[in-house]
Short mmCIF file of N, CA and C in Angstrom, two decimals:
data_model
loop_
_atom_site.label_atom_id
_atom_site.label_comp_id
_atom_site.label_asym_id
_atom_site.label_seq_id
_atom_site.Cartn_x
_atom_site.Cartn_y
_atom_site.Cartn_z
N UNK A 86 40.40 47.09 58.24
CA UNK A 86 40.49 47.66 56.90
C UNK A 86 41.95 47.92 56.52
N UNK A 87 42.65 48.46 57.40
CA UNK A 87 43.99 48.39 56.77
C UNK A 87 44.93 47.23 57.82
N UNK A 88 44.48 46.15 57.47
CA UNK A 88 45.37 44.77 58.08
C UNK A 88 46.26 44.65 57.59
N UNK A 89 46.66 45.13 56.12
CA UNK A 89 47.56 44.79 55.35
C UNK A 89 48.53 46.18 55.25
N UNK A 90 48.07 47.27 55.68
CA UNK A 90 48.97 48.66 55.48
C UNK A 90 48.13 49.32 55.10
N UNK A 91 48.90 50.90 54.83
CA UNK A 91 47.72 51.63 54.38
C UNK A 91 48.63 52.05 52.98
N UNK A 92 47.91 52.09 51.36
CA UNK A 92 47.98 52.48 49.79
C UNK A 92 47.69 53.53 49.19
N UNK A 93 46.93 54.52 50.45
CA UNK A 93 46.45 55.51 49.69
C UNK A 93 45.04 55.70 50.22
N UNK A 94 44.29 54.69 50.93
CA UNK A 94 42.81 54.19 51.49
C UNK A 94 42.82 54.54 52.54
N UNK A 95 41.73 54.56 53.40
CA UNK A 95 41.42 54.54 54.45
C UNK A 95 40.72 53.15 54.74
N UNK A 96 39.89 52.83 53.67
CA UNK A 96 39.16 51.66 53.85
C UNK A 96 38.81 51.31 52.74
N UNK A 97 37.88 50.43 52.64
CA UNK A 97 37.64 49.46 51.48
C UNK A 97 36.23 50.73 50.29
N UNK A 98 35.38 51.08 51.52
CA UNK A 98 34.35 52.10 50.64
C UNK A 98 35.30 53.12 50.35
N UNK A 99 36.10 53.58 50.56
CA UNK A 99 36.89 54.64 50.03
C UNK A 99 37.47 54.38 48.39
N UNK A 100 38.15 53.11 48.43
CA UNK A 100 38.72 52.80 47.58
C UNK A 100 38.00 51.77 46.43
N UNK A 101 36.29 51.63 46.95
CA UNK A 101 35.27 51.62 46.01
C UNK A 101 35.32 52.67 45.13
N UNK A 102 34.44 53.79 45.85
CA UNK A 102 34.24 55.16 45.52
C UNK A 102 35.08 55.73 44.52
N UNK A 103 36.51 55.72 44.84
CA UNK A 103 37.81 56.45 43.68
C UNK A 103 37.63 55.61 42.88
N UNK A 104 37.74 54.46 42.91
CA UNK A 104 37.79 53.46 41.35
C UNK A 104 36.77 53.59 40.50
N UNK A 105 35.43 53.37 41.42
CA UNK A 105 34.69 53.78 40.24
C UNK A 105 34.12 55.49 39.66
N UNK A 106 34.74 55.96 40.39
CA UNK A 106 34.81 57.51 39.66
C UNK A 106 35.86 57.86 38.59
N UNK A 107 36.40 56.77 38.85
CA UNK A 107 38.01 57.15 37.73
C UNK A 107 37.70 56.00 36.44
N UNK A 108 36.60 55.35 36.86
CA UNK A 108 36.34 53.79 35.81
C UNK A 108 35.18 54.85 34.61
N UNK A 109 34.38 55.66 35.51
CA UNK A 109 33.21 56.18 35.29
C UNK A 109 34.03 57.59 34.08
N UNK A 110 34.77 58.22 34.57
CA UNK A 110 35.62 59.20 34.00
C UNK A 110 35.95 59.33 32.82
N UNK A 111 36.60 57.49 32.76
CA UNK A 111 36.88 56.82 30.88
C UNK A 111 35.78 56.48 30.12
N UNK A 112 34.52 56.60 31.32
CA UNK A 112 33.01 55.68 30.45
C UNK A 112 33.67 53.99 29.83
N UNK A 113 34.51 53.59 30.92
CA UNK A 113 34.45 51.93 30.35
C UNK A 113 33.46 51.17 30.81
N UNK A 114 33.03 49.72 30.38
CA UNK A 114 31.98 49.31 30.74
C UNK A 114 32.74 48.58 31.78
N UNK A 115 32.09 48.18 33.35
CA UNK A 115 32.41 47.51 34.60
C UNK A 115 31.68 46.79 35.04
N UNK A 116 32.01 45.82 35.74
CA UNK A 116 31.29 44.94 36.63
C UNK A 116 31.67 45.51 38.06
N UNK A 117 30.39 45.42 39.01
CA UNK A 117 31.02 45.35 40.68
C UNK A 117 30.06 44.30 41.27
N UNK A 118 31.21 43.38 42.06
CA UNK A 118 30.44 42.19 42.33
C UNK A 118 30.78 42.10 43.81
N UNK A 119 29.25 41.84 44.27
CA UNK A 119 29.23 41.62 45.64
C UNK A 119 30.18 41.02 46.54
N UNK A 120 30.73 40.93 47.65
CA UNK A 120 31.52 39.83 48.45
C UNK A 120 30.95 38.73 48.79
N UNK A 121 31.14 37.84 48.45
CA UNK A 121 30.08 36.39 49.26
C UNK A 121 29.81 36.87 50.38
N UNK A 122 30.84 37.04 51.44
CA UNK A 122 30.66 37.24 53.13
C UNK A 122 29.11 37.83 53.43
N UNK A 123 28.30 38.98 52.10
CA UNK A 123 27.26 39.64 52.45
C UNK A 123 25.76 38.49 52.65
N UNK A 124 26.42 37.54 52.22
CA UNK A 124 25.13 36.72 52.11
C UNK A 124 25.13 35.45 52.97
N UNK A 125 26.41 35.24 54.00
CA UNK A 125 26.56 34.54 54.94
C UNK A 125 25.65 35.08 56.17
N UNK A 126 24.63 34.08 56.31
CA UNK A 126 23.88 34.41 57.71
C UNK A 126 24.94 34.40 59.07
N UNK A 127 26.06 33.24 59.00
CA UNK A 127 26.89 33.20 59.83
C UNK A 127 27.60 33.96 60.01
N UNK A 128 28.24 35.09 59.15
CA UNK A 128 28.95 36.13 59.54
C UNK A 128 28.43 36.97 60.72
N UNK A 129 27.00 36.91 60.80
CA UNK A 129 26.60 38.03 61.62
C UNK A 129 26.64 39.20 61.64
N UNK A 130 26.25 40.54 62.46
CA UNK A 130 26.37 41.35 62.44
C UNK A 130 27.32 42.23 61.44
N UNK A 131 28.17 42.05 61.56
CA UNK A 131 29.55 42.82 60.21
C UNK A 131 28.97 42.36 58.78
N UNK A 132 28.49 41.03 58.68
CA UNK A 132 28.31 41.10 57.40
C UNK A 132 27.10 41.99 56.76
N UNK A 133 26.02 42.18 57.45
CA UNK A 133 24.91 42.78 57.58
C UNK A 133 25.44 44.65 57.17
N UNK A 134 26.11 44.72 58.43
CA UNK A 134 26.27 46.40 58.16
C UNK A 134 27.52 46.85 56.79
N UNK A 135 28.55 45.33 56.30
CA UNK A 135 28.92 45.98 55.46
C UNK A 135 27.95 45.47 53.86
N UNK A 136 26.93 44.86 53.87
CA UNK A 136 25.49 44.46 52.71
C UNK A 136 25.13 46.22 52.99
N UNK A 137 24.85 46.75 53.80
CA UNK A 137 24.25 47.69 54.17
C UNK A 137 24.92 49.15 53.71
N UNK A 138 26.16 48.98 53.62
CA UNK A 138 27.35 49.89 53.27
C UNK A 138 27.21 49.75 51.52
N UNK A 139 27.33 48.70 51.37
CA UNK A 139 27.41 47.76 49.96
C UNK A 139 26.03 48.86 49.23
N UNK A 140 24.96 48.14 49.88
CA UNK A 140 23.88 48.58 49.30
C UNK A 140 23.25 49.85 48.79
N UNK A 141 24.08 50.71 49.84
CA UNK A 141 23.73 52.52 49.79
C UNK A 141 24.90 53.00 48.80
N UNK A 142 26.04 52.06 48.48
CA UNK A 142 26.88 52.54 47.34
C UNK A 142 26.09 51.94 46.55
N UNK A 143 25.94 50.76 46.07
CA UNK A 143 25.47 50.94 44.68
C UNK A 143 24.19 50.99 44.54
N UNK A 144 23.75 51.63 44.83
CA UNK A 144 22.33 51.71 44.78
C UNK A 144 22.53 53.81 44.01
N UNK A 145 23.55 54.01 44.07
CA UNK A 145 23.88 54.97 43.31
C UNK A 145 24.29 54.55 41.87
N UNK A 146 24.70 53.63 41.55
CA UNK A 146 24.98 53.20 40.15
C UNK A 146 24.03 52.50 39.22
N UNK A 147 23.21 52.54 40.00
CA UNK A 147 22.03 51.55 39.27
C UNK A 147 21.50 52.32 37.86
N UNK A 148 21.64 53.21 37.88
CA UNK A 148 21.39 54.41 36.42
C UNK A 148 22.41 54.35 35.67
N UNK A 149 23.62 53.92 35.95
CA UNK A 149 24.73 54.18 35.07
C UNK A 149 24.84 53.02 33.88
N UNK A 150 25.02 53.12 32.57
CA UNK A 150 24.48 51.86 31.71
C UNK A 150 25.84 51.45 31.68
N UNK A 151 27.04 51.98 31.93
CA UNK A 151 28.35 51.33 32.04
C UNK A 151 28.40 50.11 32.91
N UNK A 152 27.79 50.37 34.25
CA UNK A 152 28.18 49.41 35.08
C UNK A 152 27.45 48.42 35.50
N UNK A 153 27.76 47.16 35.48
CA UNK A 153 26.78 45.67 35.64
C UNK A 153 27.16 45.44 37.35
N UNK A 154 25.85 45.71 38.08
CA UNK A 154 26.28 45.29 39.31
C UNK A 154 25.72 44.08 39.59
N UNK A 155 26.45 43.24 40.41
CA UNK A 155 25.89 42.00 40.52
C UNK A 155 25.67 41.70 42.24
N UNK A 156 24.73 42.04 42.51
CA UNK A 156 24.12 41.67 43.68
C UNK A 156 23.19 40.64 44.50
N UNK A 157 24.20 39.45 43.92
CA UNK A 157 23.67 38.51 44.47
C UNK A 157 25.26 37.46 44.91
N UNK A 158 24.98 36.26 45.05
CA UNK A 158 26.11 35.33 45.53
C UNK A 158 26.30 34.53 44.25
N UNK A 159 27.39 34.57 43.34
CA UNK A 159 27.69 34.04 42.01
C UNK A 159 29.74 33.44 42.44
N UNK A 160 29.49 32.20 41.99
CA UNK A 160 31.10 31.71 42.11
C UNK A 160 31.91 32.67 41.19
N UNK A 161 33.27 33.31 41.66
CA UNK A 161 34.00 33.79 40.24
C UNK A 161 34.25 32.48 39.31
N UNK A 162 34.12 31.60 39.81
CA UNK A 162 34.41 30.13 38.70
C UNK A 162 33.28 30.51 37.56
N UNK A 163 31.93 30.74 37.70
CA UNK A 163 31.04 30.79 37.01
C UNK A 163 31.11 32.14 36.27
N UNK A 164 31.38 33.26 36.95
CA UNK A 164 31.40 34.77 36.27
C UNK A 164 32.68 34.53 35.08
N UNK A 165 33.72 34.40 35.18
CA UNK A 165 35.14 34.04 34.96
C UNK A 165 35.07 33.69 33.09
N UNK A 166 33.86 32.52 33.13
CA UNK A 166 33.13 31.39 31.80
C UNK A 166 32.53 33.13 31.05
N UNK A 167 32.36 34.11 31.66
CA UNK A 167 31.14 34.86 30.83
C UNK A 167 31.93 36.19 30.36
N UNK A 168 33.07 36.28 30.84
CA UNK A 168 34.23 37.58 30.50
C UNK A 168 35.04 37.54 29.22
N UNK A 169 35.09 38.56 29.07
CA UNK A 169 36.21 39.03 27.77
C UNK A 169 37.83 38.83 28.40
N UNK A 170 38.42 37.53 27.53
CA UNK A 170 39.99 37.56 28.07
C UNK A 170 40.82 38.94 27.98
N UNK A 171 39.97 39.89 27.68
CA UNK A 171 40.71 41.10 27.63
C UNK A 171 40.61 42.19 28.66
N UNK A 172 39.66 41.70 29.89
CA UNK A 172 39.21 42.73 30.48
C UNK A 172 40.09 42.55 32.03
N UNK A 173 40.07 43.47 33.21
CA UNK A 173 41.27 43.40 33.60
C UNK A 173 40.37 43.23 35.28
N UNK A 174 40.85 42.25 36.01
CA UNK A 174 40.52 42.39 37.48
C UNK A 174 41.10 43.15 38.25
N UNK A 175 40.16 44.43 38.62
CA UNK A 175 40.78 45.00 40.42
C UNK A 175 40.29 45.01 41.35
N UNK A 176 41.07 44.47 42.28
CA UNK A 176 40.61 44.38 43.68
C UNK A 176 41.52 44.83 44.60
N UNK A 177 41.39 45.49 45.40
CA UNK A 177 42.01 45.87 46.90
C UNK A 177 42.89 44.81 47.42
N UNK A 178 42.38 43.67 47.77
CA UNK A 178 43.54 42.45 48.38
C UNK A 178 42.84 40.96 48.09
N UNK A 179 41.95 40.86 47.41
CA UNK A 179 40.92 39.98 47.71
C UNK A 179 40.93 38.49 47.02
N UNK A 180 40.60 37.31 47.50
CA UNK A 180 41.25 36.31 47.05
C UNK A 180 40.73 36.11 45.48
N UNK A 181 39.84 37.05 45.02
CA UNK A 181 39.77 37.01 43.50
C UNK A 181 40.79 36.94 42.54
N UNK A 182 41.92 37.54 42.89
CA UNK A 182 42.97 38.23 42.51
C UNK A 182 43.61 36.93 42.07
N UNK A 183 43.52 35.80 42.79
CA UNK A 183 44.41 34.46 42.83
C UNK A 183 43.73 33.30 41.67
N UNK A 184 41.94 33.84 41.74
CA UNK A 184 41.34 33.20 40.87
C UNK A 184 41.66 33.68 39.01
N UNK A 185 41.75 35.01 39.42
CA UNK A 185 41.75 35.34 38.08
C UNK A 185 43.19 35.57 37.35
N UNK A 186 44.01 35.67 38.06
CA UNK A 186 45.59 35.21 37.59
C UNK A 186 45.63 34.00 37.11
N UNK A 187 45.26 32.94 37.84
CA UNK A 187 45.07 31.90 37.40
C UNK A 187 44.78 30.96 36.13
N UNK A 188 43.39 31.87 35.90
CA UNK A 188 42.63 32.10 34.47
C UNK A 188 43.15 33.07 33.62
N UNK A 189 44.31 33.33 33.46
CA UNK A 189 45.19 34.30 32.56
C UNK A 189 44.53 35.96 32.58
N UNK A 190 44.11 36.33 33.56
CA UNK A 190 43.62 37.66 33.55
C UNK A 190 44.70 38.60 33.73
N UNK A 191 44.91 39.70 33.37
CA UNK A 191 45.31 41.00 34.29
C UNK A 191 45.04 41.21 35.57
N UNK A 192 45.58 41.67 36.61
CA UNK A 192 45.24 42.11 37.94
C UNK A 192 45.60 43.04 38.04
N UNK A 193 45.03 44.04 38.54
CA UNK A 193 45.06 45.23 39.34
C UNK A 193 44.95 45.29 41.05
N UNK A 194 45.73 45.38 42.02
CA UNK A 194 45.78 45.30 43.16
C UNK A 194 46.13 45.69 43.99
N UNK A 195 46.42 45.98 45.59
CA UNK A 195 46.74 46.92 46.36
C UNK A 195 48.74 46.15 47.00
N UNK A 196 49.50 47.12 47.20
CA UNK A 196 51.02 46.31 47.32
C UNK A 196 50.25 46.17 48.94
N UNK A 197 49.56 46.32 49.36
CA UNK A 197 49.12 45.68 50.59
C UNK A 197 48.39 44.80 50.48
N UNK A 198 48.75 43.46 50.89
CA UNK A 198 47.98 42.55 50.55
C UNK A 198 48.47 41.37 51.10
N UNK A 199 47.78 39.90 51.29
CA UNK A 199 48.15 39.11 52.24
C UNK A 199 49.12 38.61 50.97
N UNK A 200 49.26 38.66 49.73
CA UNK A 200 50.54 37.97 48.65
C UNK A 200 51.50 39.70 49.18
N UNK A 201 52.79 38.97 49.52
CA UNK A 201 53.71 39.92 48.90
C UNK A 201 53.71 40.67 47.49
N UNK A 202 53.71 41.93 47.58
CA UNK A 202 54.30 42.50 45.99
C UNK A 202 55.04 41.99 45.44
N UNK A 203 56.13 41.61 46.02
CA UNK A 203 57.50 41.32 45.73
C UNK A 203 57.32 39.90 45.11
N UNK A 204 56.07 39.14 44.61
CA UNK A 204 56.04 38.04 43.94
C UNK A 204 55.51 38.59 42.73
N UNK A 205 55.88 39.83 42.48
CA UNK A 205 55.78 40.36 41.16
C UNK A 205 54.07 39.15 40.42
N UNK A 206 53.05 39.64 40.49
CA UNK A 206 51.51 38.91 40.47
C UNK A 206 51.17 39.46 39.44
N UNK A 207 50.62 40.83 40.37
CA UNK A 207 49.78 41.62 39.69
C UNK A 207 50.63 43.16 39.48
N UNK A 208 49.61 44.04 38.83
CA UNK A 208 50.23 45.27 38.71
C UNK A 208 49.56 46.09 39.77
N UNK A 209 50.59 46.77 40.77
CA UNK A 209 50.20 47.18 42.28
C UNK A 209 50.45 49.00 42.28
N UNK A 210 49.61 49.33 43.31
CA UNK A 210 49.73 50.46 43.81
C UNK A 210 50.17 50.79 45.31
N UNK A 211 50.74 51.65 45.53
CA UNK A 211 51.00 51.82 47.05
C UNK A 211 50.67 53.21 47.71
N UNK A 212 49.85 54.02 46.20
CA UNK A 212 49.40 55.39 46.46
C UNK A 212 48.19 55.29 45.85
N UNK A 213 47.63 56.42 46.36
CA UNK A 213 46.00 56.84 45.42
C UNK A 213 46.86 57.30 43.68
N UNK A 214 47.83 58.01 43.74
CA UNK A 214 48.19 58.76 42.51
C UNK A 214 48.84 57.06 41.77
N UNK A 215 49.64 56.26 42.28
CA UNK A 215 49.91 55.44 41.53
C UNK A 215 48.64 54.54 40.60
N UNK A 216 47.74 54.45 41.39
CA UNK A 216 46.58 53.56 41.50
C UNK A 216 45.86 54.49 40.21
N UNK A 217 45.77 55.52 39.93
CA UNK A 217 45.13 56.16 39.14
C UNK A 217 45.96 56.06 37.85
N UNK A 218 47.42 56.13 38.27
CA UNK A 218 47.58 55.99 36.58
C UNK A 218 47.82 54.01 35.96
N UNK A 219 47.17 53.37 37.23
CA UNK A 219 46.90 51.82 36.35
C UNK A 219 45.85 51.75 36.25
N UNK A 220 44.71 52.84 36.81
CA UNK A 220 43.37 52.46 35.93
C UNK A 220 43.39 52.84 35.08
N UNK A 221 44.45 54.18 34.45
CA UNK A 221 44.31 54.67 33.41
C UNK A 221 45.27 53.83 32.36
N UNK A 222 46.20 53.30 32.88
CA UNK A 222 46.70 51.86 31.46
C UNK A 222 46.32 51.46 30.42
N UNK A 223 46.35 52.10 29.43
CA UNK A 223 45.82 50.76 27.83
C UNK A 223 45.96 49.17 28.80
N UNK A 224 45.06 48.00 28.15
CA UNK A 224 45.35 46.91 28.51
C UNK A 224 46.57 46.14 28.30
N UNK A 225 47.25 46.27 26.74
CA UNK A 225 48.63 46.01 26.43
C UNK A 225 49.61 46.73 27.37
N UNK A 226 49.79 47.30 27.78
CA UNK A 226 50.34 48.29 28.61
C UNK A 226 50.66 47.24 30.01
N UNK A 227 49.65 46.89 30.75
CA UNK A 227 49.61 45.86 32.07
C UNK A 227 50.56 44.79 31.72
N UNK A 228 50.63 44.51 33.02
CA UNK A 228 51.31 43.13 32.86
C UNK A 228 50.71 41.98 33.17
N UNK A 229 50.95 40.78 32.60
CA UNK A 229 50.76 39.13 33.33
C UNK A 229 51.13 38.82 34.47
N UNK A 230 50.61 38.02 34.62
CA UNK A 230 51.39 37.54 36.01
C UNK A 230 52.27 36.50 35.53
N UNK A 231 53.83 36.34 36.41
CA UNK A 231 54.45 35.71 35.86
C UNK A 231 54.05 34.42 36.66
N UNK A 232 54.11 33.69 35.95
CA UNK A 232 53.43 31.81 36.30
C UNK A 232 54.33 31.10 37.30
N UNK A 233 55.47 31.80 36.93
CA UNK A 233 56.57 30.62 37.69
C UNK A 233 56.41 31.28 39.31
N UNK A 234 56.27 32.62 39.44
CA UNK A 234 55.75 33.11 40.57
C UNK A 234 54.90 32.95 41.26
N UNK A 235 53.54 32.58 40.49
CA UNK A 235 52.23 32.43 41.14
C UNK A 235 52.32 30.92 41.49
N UNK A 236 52.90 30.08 40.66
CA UNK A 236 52.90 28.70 41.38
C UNK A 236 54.03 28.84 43.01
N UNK A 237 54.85 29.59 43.07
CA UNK A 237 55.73 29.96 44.25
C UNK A 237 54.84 30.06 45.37
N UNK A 238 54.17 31.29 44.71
CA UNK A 238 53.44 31.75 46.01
C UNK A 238 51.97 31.05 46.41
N UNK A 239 51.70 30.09 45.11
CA UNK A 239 50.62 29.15 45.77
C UNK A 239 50.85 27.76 46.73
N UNK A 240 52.07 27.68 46.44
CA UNK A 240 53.19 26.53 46.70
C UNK A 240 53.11 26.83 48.01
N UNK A 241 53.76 28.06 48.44
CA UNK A 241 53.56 29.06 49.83
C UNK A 241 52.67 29.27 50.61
N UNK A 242 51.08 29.46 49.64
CA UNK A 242 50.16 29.82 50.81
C UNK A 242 49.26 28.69 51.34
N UNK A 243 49.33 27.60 50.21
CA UNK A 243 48.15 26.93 50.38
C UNK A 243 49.01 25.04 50.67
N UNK A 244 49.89 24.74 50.06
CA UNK A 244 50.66 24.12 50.06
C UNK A 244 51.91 23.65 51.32
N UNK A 245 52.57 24.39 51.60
CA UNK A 245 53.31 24.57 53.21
C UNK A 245 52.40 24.17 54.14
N UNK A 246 52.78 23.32 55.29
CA UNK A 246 51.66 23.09 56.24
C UNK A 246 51.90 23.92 56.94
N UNK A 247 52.89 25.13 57.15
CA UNK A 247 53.19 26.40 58.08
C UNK A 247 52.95 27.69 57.61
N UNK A 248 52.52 27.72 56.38
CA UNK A 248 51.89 28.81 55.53
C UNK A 248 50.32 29.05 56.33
N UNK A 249 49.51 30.18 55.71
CA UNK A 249 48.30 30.73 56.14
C UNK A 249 47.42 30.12 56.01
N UNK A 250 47.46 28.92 54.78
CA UNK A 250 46.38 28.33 54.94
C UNK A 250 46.83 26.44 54.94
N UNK A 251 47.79 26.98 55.55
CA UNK A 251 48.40 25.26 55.91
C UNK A 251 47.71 25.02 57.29
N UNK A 252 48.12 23.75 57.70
CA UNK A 252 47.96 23.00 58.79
C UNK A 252 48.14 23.40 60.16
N UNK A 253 49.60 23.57 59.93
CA UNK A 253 50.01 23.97 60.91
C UNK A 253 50.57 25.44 61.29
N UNK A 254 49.42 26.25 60.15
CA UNK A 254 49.83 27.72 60.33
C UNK A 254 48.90 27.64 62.42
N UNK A 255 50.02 28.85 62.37
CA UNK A 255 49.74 29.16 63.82
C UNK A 255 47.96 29.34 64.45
N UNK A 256 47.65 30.21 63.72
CA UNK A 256 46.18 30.52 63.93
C UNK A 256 45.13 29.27 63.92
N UNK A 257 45.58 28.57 63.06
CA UNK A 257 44.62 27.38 62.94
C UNK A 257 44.84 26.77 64.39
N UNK A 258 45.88 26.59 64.70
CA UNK A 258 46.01 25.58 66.00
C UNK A 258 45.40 26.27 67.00
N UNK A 259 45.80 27.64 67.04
CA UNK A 259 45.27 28.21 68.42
C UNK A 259 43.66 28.41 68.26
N UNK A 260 43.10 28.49 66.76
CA UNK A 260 42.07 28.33 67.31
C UNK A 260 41.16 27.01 67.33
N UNK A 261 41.92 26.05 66.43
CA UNK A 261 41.67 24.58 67.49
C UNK A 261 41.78 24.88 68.81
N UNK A 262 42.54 25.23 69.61
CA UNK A 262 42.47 24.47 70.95
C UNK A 262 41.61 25.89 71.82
N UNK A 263 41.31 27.16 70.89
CA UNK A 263 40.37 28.30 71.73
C UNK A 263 39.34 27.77 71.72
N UNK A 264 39.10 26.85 70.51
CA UNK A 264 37.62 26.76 70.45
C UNK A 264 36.77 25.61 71.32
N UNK A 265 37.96 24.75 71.63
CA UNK A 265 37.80 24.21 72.88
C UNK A 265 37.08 24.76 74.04
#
């Protein structure tokens, strides 16, 4: 839970919980959308107990007419087609963040995260108190992501064969030859 540092969280249900009490606070209308991982039989065990974590949180919101929970397995490619270009993505670290920059969204996100901050993306927090006053932001207020950056850092992650999701990032090899 904190692979990336710690922002203010302890963990990921923590930093459910505050967001949507502070989303709930303004009465804006929200989406919370499942993680794929919950519906991978292959994950195993972890994915199960965090469906299970998942489930006992929102299973508290189900009364609230603000919030659209979506509990099932939906591509963000497909959700993405059904949004208001005005409405703003937050996520903790999660590769949504990359989809919806992409698609000219706002981001909201944690400065812990497998993207550096420092590629200036999204608009970041590194405290609970910072994090509260960008949910509280007018939307004009946020920023874009700057383009020439996000192609940098896609250039970087996905692109480089020594990047994280290159070729010859380290992990891949070793676990080619663990899995041996």
């Amino acid at each position: 839970q904190l692979c990336y540092g710690f922002d203010g969280f302890l963990d990921t249900l923590e930093w459910l919980e505050f967001t949507t009490k502070e989303l709930q606070k303004r009465k804006v209308n929200f989406i919370i959308k499942a993680h794929p991982n919950f519906y991978k039989k292959s994950f195993g065990v972890m994915a199960l107990w965090d469906k299970k974590i998942y489930t006992n949180f929102i299973n508290k919101m189900i009364n609230d007419k603000n919030v659209l929970v979506i509990d099932e397995s939906i591509l963000n490619s497909d959700l993405i087609k059904l949004l208001d270009k005005k409405c703003v993505a937050i996520t903790k670290h999660g590769n949504a963040q990359i989809e919806m920059i992409h698609h000219n969204f706002k981001v909201i996100s944690s400065q812990c995260n497998f993207l550096d901050h420092k590629y200036n993306l999204f608009n970041t927090w590194g405290s609970k108190n910072d994090y509260r006053k960008l949910l509280n932001q007018k939307w004009d207020k946020l920023k874009f992501c700057n383009k020439k950056n996000y192609l940098n850092a896609i250039n970087r992650l996905y692109l480089d064969d020594g990047a994280f999701y290159g070729k010859n990032f380290y992990m891949s090899i070793l676990k080619h030859h663990m899995i041996k």
